[in-house]
Coordinates of C-alpha atoms in Angstrom, one line a residue:
X1 CA -33.2 46.5 28.5
X2 CA -32.7 43.5 26.4
X3 CA -34.0 40.3 27.7
X4 CA -33.0 37.2 25.8
X5 CA -35.8 34.5 25.3
X6 CA -35.1 31.0 24.2
X7 CA -37.7 28.9 22.5
X8 CA -38.3 26.0 24.8
X9 CA -37.8 22.6 23.3
X10 CA -40.9 20.5 23.6
X11 CA -40.5 18.0 26.3
X12 CA -41.9 15.3 24.2
X13 CA -38.8 15.4 22.0
X14 CA -36.5 14.9 25.0
X15 CA -37.6 11.6 26.3
X16 CA -34.4 9.6 26.0
X17 CA -33.3 6.2 27.0
X18 CA -34.8 4.9 30.3
X19 CA -36.2 8.3 31.1
X20 CA -40.1 8.0 31.3
X21 CA -42.2 10.9 30.1
X22 CA -45.2 11.8 32.3
X23 CA -47.9 12.9 30.0
X24 CA -49.0 15.4 32.6
X25 CA -46.1 17.6 31.4
X26 CA -46.6 17.3 27.7
X27 CA -50.3 17.7 27.2
X28 CA -49.5 20.6 24.9
X29 CA -46.1 19.7 23.2
X30 CA -45.6 23.4 22.0
X31 CA -46.2 24.8 25.4
X32 CA -44.5 22.4 27.9
X33 CA -45.6 23.1 31.5
X34 CA -41.9 22.2 32.7
X35 CA -38.9 23.9 31.1
X36 CA -35.8 21.8 30.5
X37 CA -33.2 22.8 33.1
X38 CA -30.7 23.2 30.3
X39 CA -32.9 26.1 28.9
X40 CA -33.3 27.7 32.3
X41 CA -29.6 27.5 32.9
X42 CA -28.7 28.8 29.4
X43 CA -31.1 31.6 29.8
X44 CA -29.6 32.5 33.3
X45 CA -26.1 32.4 32.1
X46 CA -27.0 34.7 29.1
X47 CA -28.7 37.2 31.4
X48 CA -25.8 37.2 34.0
X49 CA -23.4 38.0 31.2
X50 CA -25.7 40.4 29.2
X51 CA -28.0 42.2 31.7
X52 CA -25.3 42.9 34.3
X53 CA -22.9 44.1 31.7
X54 CA -25.1 46.2 29.3
X55 CA -25.1 49.9 28.4
X56 CA -27.3 50.6 31.5
X57 CA -25.8 48.8 34.3
X58 CA -22.2 48.8 33.0
X59 CA -21.9 51.4 30.3
X60 CA -23.7 54.1 32.4
X61 CA -22.8 52.4 35.8
X62 CA -20.0 50.1 36.8
X63 CA -17.7 50.7 33.8
X64 CA -18.1 54.3 34.6
X65 CA -17.6 54.0 38.4
X66 CA -14.4 52.1 37.6
X67 CA -13.5 54.8 34.9
X68 CA -12.9 52.4 32.2
X69 CA -15.6 54.2 30.1
X70 CA -17.1 57.7 30.4
X71 CA -20.1 59.4 28.6
X72 CA -19.4 61.7 25.7
X73 CA -22.9 63.2 25.6
X74 CA -25.0 62.2 28.5
X75 CA -22.8 62.7 31.6
X76 CA -25.1 62.8 34.7
X77 CA -24.4 59.1 35.5
X78 CA -20.6 60.1 35.5
X79 CA -21.5 62.3 38.4
X80 CA -23.4 59.5 40.0
X81 CA -27.0 60.6 39.3
X82 CA -28.3 57.2 38.4
X83 CA -31.7 56.8 36.8
X84 CA -34.5 55.1 38.6
X85 CA -34.6 52.3 35.9
X86 CA -30.9 51.5 36.5
X87 CA -31.3 51.2 40.3
X88 CA -34.3 48.9 39.7
X89 CA -32.4 46.8 37.3
X90 CA -29.4 46.5 39.6
X91 CA -31.8 44.8 41.9
X92 CA -34.5 43.2 39.8
X93 CA -32.3 41.4 37.2
X94 CA -30.2 39.3 39.6
X95 CA -33.4 38.3 41.6
X96 CA -35.1 37.2 38.5
X97 CA -32.2 35.0 37.5
X98 CA -32.0 33.7 41.0
X99 CA -35.7 32.6 40.7
X100 CA -34.9 30.6 37.5
X101 CA -31.9 29.1 39.3
X102 CA -34.0 28.0 42.3
X103 CA -36.4 26.5 39.9
X104 CA -33.5 24.4 38.5
X105 CA -32.9 23.1 42.0
X106 CA -36.6 22.3 42.5
X107 CA -37.1 20.4 39.3
X108 CA -34.1 18.3 40.2
X109 CA -35.3 17.5 43.7
X110 CA -39.0 17.1 43.1
X111 CA -39.8 13.3 42.6
X112 CA -42.4 14.3 40.0
X113 CA -39.9 16.0 37.8
X114 CA -36.3 14.7 38.8
X115 CA -36.3 11.7 36.4
X116 CA -37.3 14.0 33.6
X117 CA -34.6 16.4 34.5
X118 CA -32.0 13.6 34.6
X119 CA -32.1 13.6 30.8
X120 CA -30.2 16.9 30.9
X121 CA -27.5 16.0 33.3
X122 CA -26.9 14.3 36.7
X123 CA -29.6 15.6 39.1
X124 CA -27.1 16.2 41.9
X125 CA -24.6 18.0 39.7
X126 CA -27.3 20.3 38.3
X127 CA -28.2 21.3 41.8
X128 CA -24.7 22.1 42.7
X129 CA -24.0 24.1 39.6
X130 CA -27.2 26.1 40.4
X131 CA -25.9 26.8 43.9
X132 CA -22.7 28.2 42.4
X133 CA -24.4 30.4 40.0
X134 CA -26.7 31.6 42.8
X135 CA -23.7 32.4 44.9
X136 CA -22.3 34.4 42.0
X137 CA -25.5 36.4 41.5
X138 CA -26.0 37.0 45.3
X139 CA -22.4 38.3 45.5
X140 CA -23.2 40.9 42.8
X141 CA -26.3 42.0 44.9
X142 CA -24.4 42.2 48.1
X143 CA -21.5 44.2 46.6
X144 CA -23.8 46.6 45.0
X145 CA -26.2 47.2 47.9
X146 CA -25.0 45.6 51.1
X147 CA -27.7 43.8 53.1
X148 CA -30.3 42.3 50.8
X149 CA -33.0 39.6 51.1
X150 CA -31.2 36.2 50.9
X151 CA -31.8 32.5 50.4
X152 CA -29.4 29.5 50.2
X153 CA -29.8 25.8 49.4
X154 CA -27.6 24.8 52.4
X155 CA -29.9 26.8 54.8
X156 CA -33.2 26.8 53.0
X157 CA -35.1 26.3 56.2
X158 CA -33.4 29.3 57.8
X159 CA -36.3 31.5 58.9
X160 CA -34.3 34.6 58.3
X161 CA -33.3 33.8 54.8
X162 CA -36.5 34.9 53.2
X163 CA -35.7 35.8 49.5
X164 CA -37.3 33.8 46.7
X165 CA -40.0 32.5 48.9
X166 CA -43.0 34.0 47.4
X167 CA -44.5 30.5 47.0
X168 CA -44.5 30.2 50.7
X169 CA -46.4 33.5 51.1
X170 CA -43.4 35.7 51.9
X171 CA -43.7 38.8 49.8
X172 CA -42.0 41.2 52.1
X173 CA -38.7 39.4 52.8
X174 CA -36.3 40.4 55.6
X175 CA -32.8 41.7 54.6
X176 CA -29.9 39.7 55.6
X177 CA -26.6 41.3 56.9
X178 CA -24.1 41.5 54.2
X179 CA -21.4 39.8 56.5
X180 CA -23.8 36.9 57.3
X181 CA -24.4 36.5 53.5
X182 CA -20.6 36.4 52.7
X183 CA -20.1 33.7 55.4
X184 CA -22.9 31.7 53.9
X185 CA -21.8 32.2 50.3
X186 CA -18.3 30.8 51.2
X187 CA -19.9 27.8 52.7
X188 CA -22.3 27.3 49.8
X189 CA -19.5 27.4 47.3
X190 CA -17.4 25.0 49.4
X191 CA -20.4 22.5 49.8
X192 CA -21.3 22.7 46.2
X193 CA -17.7 22.0 45.1
X194 CA -17.4 19.0 47.5
X195 CA -20.6 17.5 46.4
X196 CA -20.0 17.7 42.7
X197 CA -19.6 14.3 41.2
X198 CA -16.7 14.5 38.7
X199 CA -17.5 11.3 37.1
X200 CA -20.9 12.6 35.8
X201 CA -22.1 15.3 33.4
X202 CA -23.4 18.6 34.8
X203 CA -25.6 19.7 31.9
X204 CA -25.8 17.9 28.5
X205 CA -26.2 21.2 26.7
X206 CA -26.7 25.0 27.2
X207 CA -23.8 25.4 29.7
X208 CA -21.7 28.1 28.2
X209 CA -19.8 28.8 31.5
X210 CA -18.3 25.4 32.0
X211 CA -19.5 23.3 29.0
X212 CA -21.2 20.7 31.3
X213 CA -17.8 19.5 32.8
X214 CA -17.9 19.0 36.6
X215 CA -14.2 19.7 37.2
X216 CA -14.7 23.1 35.5
X217 CA -17.6 23.9 37.9
X218 CA -15.4 23.0 40.9
X219 CA -12.8 25.5 39.7
X220 CA -15.5 28.0 39.2
X221 CA -16.6 27.6 42.8
X222 CA -13.1 27.8 44.3
X223 CA -12.3 30.8 42.1
X224 CA -15.3 32.6 43.4
X225 CA -14.2 31.7 47.0
X226 CA -10.9 33.3 46.3
X227 CA -12.5 36.5 45.0
X228 CA -14.7 36.8 48.1
X229 CA -11.7 35.9 50.3
X230 CA -9.9 38.9 48.6
X231 CA -12.8 41.2 49.4
X232 CA -12.6 40.2 53.2
X233 CA -8.8 40.3 53.3
X234 CA -8.7 43.7 55.1
X235 CA -11.7 43.3 57.4
X236 CA -11.4 39.5 58.4
X237 CA -7.9 38.4 57.3
X238 CA -8.3 35.2 59.4
X239 CA -11.2 34.0 57.5
X240 CA -9.7 35.3 54.2
X241 CA -6.4 33.3 54.7
X242 CA -8.4 30.2 55.6
X243 CA -10.4 30.3 52.5
X244 CA -7.3 30.9 50.5
X245 CA -5.6 27.9 52.0
X246 CA -8.6 25.8 51.1
X247 CA -9.2 27.0 47.6
X248 CA -6.0 28.4 46.1
X249 CA -4.8 25.1 44.5
X250 CA -8.4 24.2 43.3
X251 CA -9.1 27.4 41.3
X252 CA -8.4 28.4 37.7
X253 CA -4.8 27.3 36.5
X254 CA -4.8 28.8 33.0
X255 CA -6.6 30.9 30.6
X256 CA -8.2 27.7 29.2
X257 CA -10.0 27.5 32.6
X258 CA -11.5 31.0 32.2
X259 CA -15.2 31.3 33.1
X260 CA -16.9 33.4 30.4
X261 CA -19.9 33.7 28.2
X262 CA -19.6 33.8 24.4
X263 CA -22.6 35.6 22.8
X264 CA -24.1 34.5 19.5
X265 CA -23.4 35.9 16.1
X266 CA -26.8 37.7 15.3
X267 CA -28.7 40.6 16.6
X268 CA -30.8 38.6 18.7
X269 CA -28.2 36.5 20.5
X270 CA -25.4 39.1 20.2
X271 CA -23.5 40.6 23.2
X272 CA -24.5 44.0 24.9
X273 CA -22.0 46.1 23.0
X274 CA -23.1 44.9 19.7
X275 CA -26.6 45.7 20.8
X276 CA -25.6 49.2 21.9
X277 CA -23.1 50.3 19.2
X278 CA -24.4 48.4 16.1
X279 CA -28.1 47.7 16.7
X280 CA -28.8 50.8 18.8
X281 CA -26.1 53.0 16.9
X282 CA -24.8 54.4 20.2
X283 CA -21.8 56.6 20.1
X284 CA -21.8 58.1 23.6
X285 CA -19.2 55.9 25.3
X286 CA -15.5 56.4 25.2
X287 CA -12.4 55.5 27.4
X288 CA -11.7 57.9 30.1
X289 CA -8.8 60.3 30.4
X290 CA -7.7 58.6 33.6
X291 CA -7.5 55.1 31.9
X292 CA -5.7 56.4 28.9
X293 CA -3.2 58.3 31.0
X294 CA -2.5 55.1 32.9
X295 CA -2.1 52.9 29.9
X296 CA 0.1 55.4 28.1
X297 CA 2.1 55.5 31.1
X298 CA 1.7 59.2 31.7
X299 CA 0.7 58.6 35.3
X300 CA 0.8 55.8 37.8
X301 CA 3.2 53.1 38.9
X302 CA 4.4 52.1 35.3
X303 CA 5.4 55.7 34.1
X304 CA 9.0 54.4 33.9
X305 CA 8.0 52.2 31.0
X306 CA 8.7 54.0 27.7
X307 CA 6.1 52.2 25.5
X308 CA 2.4 52.1 26.1
X309 CA 0.5 49.2 27.5
X310 CA 0.0 47.0 24.5
X311 CA -3.6 46.1 25.5
X312 CA -4.6 49.6 24.6
X313 CA -5.0 48.6 20.9
X314 CA -7.2 45.6 22.0
X315 CA -9.3 47.6 24.3
X316 CA -10.0 50.6 22.1
X317 CA -9.9 52.0 18.4
X318 CA -9.5 55.6 17.5
X319 CA -12.3 57.5 16.0
X320 CA -10.1 59.6 13.5
X321 CA -7.0 57.5 12.8
X322 CA -5.0 59.4 15.3
X323 CA -1.9 57.8 16.9
X324 CA -3.0 58.2 20.5
X325 CA -6.4 58.1 22.1
X326 CA -7.1 61.1 24.3
X327 CA -10.1 59.9 26.4
X328 CA -13.0 61.8 27.9
X329 CA -12.7 63.4 31.3
X330 CA -15.0 61.6 33.7
X331 CA -17.1 63.6 36.2
X332 CA -16.5 67.0 35.0
X333 CA -19.9 67.6 33.2
X334 CA -21.2 67.8 29.6
X335 CA -19.0 70.6 28.2
X336 CA -15.6 69.2 28.8
X337 CA -16.6 65.7 27.6
X338 CA -18.1 67.0 24.5
X339 CA -15.0 69.1 23.8
X340 CA -12.9 66.1 23.2
X341 CA -12.3 65.1 19.5
X342 CA -10.3 62.0 19.5
X343 CA -11.7 60.3 22.5
X344 CA -11.7 56.7 20.9
X345 CA -14.3 53.9 21.0
X346 CA -14.3 50.3 22.2
X347 CA -12.4 47.9 20.0
X348 CA -14.3 46.1 17.2
X349 CA -13.7 42.8 19.1
X350 CA -15.9 44.2 21.9
X351 CA -18.5 45.5 19.6
X352 CA -18.8 42.4 17.5
X353 CA -21.8 40.1 18.3
X354 CA -19.9 37.2 19.7
X355 CA -18.0 39.0 22.3
X356 CA -16.7 36.9 25.1
X357 CA -17.9 38.4 28.4
X358 CA -15.6 37.6 31.3
X359 CA -17.2 36.1 34.4
X360 CA -14.0 35.2 36.3
X361 CA -10.6 34.7 34.7
X362 CA -7.2 33.1 35.5
X363 CA -5.4 36.6 35.5
X364 CA -7.5 37.8 38.3
X365 CA -7.0 34.6 40.3
X366 CA -3.1 35.1 39.8
X367 CA -3.3 38.5 41.2
X368 CA -5.2 37.2 44.2
X369 CA -2.6 34.5 44.7
X370 CA 0.1 37.3 44.6
X371 CA -1.8 39.3 47.2
X372 CA -2.3 36.4 49.6
X373 CA 1.4 35.3 49.2
X374 CA 2.8 38.7 50.2
X375 CA 2.7 40.4 46.8
X376 CA 4.5 37.5 45.2
X377 CA 6.4 38.4 42.1
X378 CA 5.8 35.2 40.1
X379 CA 2.0 35.3 40.4
X380 CA 2.0 38.9 39.6
X381 CA 3.9 38.3 36.3
X382 CA 1.7 35.3 35.6
X383 CA -1.3 37.7 36.0
X384 CA -0.1 40.2 33.5
X385 CA 1.0 37.5 31.0
X386 CA -2.5 36.0 31.2
X387 CA -4.3 39.1 30.6
X388 CA -2.1 39.9 27.6
X389 CA -2.7 36.6 26.2
X390 CA -6.5 36.7 26.9
X391 CA -6.7 39.9 25.0
X392 CA -4.6 38.6 22.0
X393 CA -1.5 40.6 22.5
X394 CA 1.4 39.5 20.4
X395 CA 3.7 37.5 22.6
X396 CA 6.7 39.6 21.6
X397 CA 4.9 42.8 22.7
X398 CA 3.7 41.2 25.9
X399 CA 7.3 40.0 26.7
X400 CA 8.8 43.4 26.1
X401 CA 6.2 45.1 28.4
X402 CA 6.4 42.5 31.1
X403 CA 10.1 42.6 31.2
X404 CA 10.0 46.3 31.9
X405 CA 7.6 46.1 34.7
X406 CA 8.5 47.3 38.2
X407 CA 8.5 44.7 41.0
X408 CA 5.5 43.4 42.6
X409 CA 4.1 45.7 45.3
X410 CA 0.6 46.3 46.6
X411 CA 0.2 49.2 44.2
X412 CA 1.7 47.4 41.0
X413 CA -0.3 44.3 41.6
X414 CA -3.5 45.9 42.3
X415 CA -3.0 48.3 39.4
X416 CA -2.4 45.6 37.0
X417 CA -5.3 43.6 38.4
X418 CA -7.4 46.8 37.5
X419 CA -6.3 46.7 33.9
X420 CA -6.9 42.9 33.7
X421 CA -10.4 43.4 34.9
X422 CA -11.3 45.6 32.0
X423 CA -14.9 44.8 30.9
X424 CA -15.9 43.5 34.4
X425 CA -16.8 46.9 35.8
X426 CA -18.5 45.7 38.8
X427 CA -15.7 43.6 40.2
X428 CA -13.2 46.4 39.3
X429 CA -15.4 48.9 41.2
X430 CA -15.5 46.5 44.2
X431 CA -11.6 46.3 44.0
X432 CA -11.3 50.1 44.1
X433 CA -13.7 50.4 47.0
X434 CA -11.8 47.8 49.1
X435 CA -8.2 48.9 48.2
X436 CA -8.2 52.4 46.9
X437 CA -6.2 51.3 43.8
X438 CA -5.6 52.3 41.1
X439 CA -4.6 55.8 42.6
X440 CA -5.0 57.4 39.2
X441 CA -8.8 57.6 39.0
X442 CA -10.5 61.0 39.0
X443 CA -12.2 61.8 42.2
X444 CA -14.5 64.5 43.3
X445 CA -12.7 67.7 43.8
X446 CA -10.2 67.2 41.0
X447 CA -9.9 69.8 38.3
X448 CA -9.5 69.4 34.6
X449 CA -8.2 72.0 32.1
X450 CA -9.4 72.2 28.5
X451 CA -9.2 74.5 25.6
X452 CA -12.2 76.2 24.2
X453 CA -12.3 78.4 21.0
X454 CA -13.9 81.9 21.2
X455 CA -16.1 83.5 18.6
X456 CA -13.1 85.6 17.4
X457 CA -11.0 82.5 16.8
X458 CA -8.8 82.7 19.9
X459 CA -8.7 80.1 22.5
X460 CA -8.8 80.1 26.2
X461 CA -8.3 77.6 29.0
X462 CA -11.2 76.6 31.1
X463 CA -11.0 74.8 34.3
X464 CA -13.8 72.3 35.3
X465 CA -14.1 70.6 38.7
X466 CA -15.3 67.2 39.4
X467 CA -18.6 67.7 41.3
X468 CA -21.2 64.9 42.1
X469 CA -24.9 65.4 41.7
X470 CA -25.7 63.6 44.9
X471 CA -25.8 65.7 48.1
X472 CA -23.3 64.5 50.7
X473 CA -21.3 62.3 48.1
X474 CA -17.8 63.4 47.9
X475 CA -16.2 60.3 46.7
X476 CA -16.6 57.5 44.2
X477 CA -19.8 55.7 45.3
X478 CA -19.5 53.0 48.0
X479 CA -22.9 51.4 47.0
X480 CA -26.1 51.9 45.1
X481 CA -29.2 53.0 46.9
X482 CA -32.1 50.6 47.3
X483 CA -34.9 50.8 44.7
X484 CA -37.8 53.1 45.7
X485 CA -40.2 50.1 45.4
X486 CA -38.5 48.7 48.5
X487 CA -39.5 51.8 50.4
X488 CA -43.0 51.4 49.2
X489 CA -43.7 47.7 49.3
X490 CA -41.2 46.4 51.9
X491 CA -41.0 49.5 54.1
X492 CA -40.4 47.9 57.6
X493 CA -37.6 45.6 56.4
X494 CA -36.1 48.4 54.2
X495 CA -36.0 50.7 57.4
X496 CA -34.3 48.0 59.4
X497 CA -31.6 47.4 56.6
X498 CA -31.2 51.1 56.2
X499 CA -30.4 51.6 59.9
X500 CA -27.6 49.1 59.8
X501 CA -25.7 51.0 57.1
X502 CA -23.1 53.6 58.3
X503 CA -24.9 56.5 56.9
X504 CA -28.3 55.1 56.0
X505 CA -29.5 54.4 52.4
X506 CA -26.9 56.6 50.8
X507 CA -24.3 56.1 48.1
X508 CA -21.6 56.9 50.6
X509 CA -22.6 54.3 53.2
X510 CA -20.0 51.5 53.4
X511 CA -20.5 47.8 52.7
X512 CA -19.0 45.8 55.5
X513 CA -15.7 44.9 53.7
X514 CA -15.1 48.6 52.6
X515 CA -12.6 49.6 55.4
X516 CA -10.4 51.5 53.0

């Protein structure tokens, strides 16, 4: 897995204005003992955007679970047999990022370093931004595994929140209930937004998410609250509605507010799909049949529309200059996948180095507003329009498509939300688990017919069945199992967490909000 490393700027060069430089921290200017918080934040944002969306966690994981992409050659992951290294990365990458973000907080609170860090932004605002990013990272852990070791700034003295406390001698942390974590994440985001000083800079540089603007960080926090509220809407509608009322008018209001990460223009700083397709010369990912059938309106709630979804040309390119992308069957094994000729590849805009990775976008927030306001038509259409605009669809094509859409219903809103979440496989997977939409995904037990050529030149139809490789798993996974190291190194706490899950540490155990 690619890990991006930034060259740390010598602290000696960053002693600006009234900020005094403690020589204890710059005894070796080429190897500063204290990293600038802007570097820690920039590296954390890069890793959140890259490592959680690369060819391993997304391409062979969540983009597959969501059936945006399927494997054209290696298909075991399409049948949910994840590699040990993938499961480890689902766990280790967020915790490594969280460690850096906690360090940002420490550097801004510690009297020995706070003045030095104030050169990189307001101390208080840096802390609040770190809390928001930590909430984002912890939400990914919870939505992947369920109960996990947890820590938060607002309850840093909570004895049951034992993650990230190795410096205190806690190397076998307890797991916290996924429901308890959700409650605390909502509070963390609310407090961080309320404590952000809009008159001061957050970070002087290195902040790709929000460009150092406190108002943008507030919108980010409230948008994440809306996302979490949507996850809770079926299991705790009272709390979900309360959060919606508190945050709906403070969240993203246009595509100009989108929270995203734009990668660099070279091989070192480029995005995960440039790394996979160009640097690594991968050719084993393609759109799925289920997605192509939906976008060409062959199935689903938009089948009354004559023309295809205009985003299809922004999402994918054909391999062989064909008029229509077929897609690969997902979950049916190697032979059917390898039998497809014109399966398509991700569009050049996705493979280019400076791909813009979505973190949370206005279109998603509009669909959430539609849901909470009784499947509101205006927010529904706004969401579709925002997605079209974000992907560069010509306004005339977007208008033609939108004018033909059926009215807002649970199915139409959530299916359009699925399309708008393209390239955010983890969030789309969460949406499917909590809602069951879109209803067009292939599921275990489905069959797929394909033609094969015999040695004599004749053809025959062969039927494949979607079967998983995980005993007892007869559905799209509800979670990822805990890493094996947790069973070895943190066994007592792992066993306690396993016993709280509906079916133990299995891919078919439900996370608390999954009541679909």
